[in-house]
Coordinates of C-alpha atoms in Angstrom, one line a residue:
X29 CA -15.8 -15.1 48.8
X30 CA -12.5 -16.0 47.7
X31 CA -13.7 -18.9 45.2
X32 CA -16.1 -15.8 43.5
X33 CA -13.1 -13.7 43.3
X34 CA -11.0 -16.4 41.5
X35 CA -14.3 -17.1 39.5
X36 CA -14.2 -13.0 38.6
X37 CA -11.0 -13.1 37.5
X38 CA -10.4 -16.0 35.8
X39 CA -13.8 -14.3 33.7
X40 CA -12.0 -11.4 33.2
X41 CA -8.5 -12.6 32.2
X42 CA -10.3 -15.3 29.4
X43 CA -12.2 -12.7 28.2
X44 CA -9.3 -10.3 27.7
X45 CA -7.3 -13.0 26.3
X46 CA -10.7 -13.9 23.7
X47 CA -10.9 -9.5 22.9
X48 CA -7.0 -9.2 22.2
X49 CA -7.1 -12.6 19.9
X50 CA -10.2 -11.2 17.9
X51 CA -8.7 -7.5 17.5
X52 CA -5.7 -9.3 16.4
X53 CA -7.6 -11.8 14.2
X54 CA -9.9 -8.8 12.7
X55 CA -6.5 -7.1 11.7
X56 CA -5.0 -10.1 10.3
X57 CA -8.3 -11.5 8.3
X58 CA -8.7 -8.2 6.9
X59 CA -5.4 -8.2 5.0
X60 CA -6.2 -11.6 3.8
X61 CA -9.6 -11.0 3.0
X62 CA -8.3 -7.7 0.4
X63 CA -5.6 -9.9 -0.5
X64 CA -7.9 -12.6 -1.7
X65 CA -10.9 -9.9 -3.0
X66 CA -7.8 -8.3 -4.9
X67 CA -6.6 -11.4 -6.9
X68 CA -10.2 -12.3 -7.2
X69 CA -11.1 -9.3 -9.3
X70 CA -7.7 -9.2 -11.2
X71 CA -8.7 -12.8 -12.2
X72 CA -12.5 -11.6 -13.3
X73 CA -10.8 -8.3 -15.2
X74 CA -8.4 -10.3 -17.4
X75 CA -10.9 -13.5 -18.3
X76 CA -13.7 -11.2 -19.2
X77 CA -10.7 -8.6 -21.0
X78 CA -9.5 -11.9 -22.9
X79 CA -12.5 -12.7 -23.5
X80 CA -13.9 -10.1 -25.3
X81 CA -10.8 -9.3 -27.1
X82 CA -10.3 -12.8 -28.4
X83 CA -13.9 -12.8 -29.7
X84 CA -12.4 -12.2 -33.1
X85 CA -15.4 -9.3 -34.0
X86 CA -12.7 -6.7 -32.9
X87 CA -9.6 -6.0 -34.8
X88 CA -6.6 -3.4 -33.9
X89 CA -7.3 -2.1 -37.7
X90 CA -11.4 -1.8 -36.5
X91 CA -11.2 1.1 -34.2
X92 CA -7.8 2.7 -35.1
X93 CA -6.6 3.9 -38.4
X94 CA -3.2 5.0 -39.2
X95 CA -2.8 7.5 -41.7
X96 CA 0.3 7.6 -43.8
X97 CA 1.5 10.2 -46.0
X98 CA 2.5 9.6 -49.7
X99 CA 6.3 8.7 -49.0
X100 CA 4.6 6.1 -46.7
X101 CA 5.3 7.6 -43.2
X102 CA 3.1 7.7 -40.3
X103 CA 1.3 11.0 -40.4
X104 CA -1.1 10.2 -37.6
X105 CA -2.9 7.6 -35.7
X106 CA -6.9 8.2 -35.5
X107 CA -8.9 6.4 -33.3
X108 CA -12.9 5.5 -33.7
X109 CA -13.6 6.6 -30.3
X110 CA -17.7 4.9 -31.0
X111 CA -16.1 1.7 -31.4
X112 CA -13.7 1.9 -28.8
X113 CA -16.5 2.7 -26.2
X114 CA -18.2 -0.1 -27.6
X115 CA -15.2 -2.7 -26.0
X116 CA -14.7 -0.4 -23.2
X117 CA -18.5 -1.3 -22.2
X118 CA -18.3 -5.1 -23.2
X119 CA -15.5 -5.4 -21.1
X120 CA -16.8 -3.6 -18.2
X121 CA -20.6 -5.8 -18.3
X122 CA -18.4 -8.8 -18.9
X123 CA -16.1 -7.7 -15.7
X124 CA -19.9 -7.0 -13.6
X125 CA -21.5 -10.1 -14.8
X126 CA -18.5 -12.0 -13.8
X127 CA -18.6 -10.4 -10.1
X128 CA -22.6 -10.8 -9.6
X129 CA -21.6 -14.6 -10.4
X130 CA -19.1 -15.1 -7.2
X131 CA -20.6 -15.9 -4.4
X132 CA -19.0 -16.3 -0.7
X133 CA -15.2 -17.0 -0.7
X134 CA -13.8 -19.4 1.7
X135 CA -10.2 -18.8 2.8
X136 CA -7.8 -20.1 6.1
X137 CA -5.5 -18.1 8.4
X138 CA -3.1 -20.4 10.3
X139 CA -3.4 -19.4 14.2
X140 CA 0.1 -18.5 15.0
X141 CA -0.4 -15.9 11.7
X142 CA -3.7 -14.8 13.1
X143 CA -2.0 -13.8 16.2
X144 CA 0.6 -11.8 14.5
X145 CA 3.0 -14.3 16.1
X146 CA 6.3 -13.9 14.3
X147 CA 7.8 -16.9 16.2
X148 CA 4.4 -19.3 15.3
X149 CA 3.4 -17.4 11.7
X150 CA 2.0 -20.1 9.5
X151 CA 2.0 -22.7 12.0
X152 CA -1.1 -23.9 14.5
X153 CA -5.0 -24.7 13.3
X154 CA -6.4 -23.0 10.5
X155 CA -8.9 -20.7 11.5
X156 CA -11.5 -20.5 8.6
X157 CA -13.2 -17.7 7.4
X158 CA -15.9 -16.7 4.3
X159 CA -15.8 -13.5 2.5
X160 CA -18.3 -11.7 -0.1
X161 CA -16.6 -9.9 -2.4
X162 CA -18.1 -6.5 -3.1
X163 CA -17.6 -3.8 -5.3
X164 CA -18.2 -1.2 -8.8
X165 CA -16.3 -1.6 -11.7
X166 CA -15.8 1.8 -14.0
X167 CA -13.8 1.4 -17.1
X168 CA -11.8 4.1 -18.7
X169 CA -9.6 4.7 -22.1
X170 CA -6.8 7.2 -22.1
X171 CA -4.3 8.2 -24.4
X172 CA -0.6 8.2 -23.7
X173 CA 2.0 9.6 -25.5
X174 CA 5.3 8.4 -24.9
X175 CA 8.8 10.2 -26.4
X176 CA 10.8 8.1 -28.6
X177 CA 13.6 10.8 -30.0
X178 CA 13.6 13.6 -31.4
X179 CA 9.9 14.6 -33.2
X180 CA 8.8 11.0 -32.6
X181 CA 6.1 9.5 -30.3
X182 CA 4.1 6.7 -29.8

């Protein structure tokens, strides 16, 4: 009888050890997994943004036009909002055709981090773990105007 009981809780004390370590571990892989997923995608936005933009068939001068009065000043800036669209959406399809491309993402948390050890952070095994990123992409253009004195804006 008393062997069963040390059996019981021996069984019970392992597996609160093993539901506190994977609570801590789900806590601590999440904020590593939307680290990673996050310099993932800033990666994806600025090679595909390069890219298109470096293409050469886009120029500043293509979808903005500055119009100057006849002393030469800048009267206005007018933007071909068509065109601008136009990059908006290559750079968007780039940024998704990019995305569909990665597959799973391996990454390691050191044990001592995984159990939100301050004492052992960064030290012990690696634990290692795969991620899928997922996700939409939705591209936008706005317009700022920004004060640069008196009657002047950019």
């Amino acid at each position: 009888m008393r062997k069963k009981m040390k059996i019981f809780v021996s069984l019970g004390l392992f597996l609160g050890i093993g539901i506190l370590f994977f609570q801590n571990l789900k806590g601590t892989a999440g904020i590593f997994a939307e680290t990673e997923a996050s310099r993932i995608l800033s990666k994806t936005v600025n090679e595909s943004a390069a890219k298109v933009l470096n293409s050469g068939e886009s120029n500043y001068s293509d979808f903005c036009e500055i119009v100057r009065g006849e002393d030469g000043s800048v009267l206005s800036v007018e933007l071909d909002s068509v065109k601008l669209n136009k990059i908006r959406s290559e750079i968007t399809l780039g940024i998704l055709n990019a995305l569909t491309e990665i597959e799973f993402t391996n990454f390691s948390i050191p044990l001592g981090t995984a159990l939100k050890s301050t004492l052992f952070s960064g030290l012990g095994p690696k634990i290692k773990i795969k991620i899928l990123p997922l996700g939409t992409v939705a591209g936008d253009i706005k317009s700022v105007f920004v004060s640069q004195g008196i009657n002047q804006t950019l």
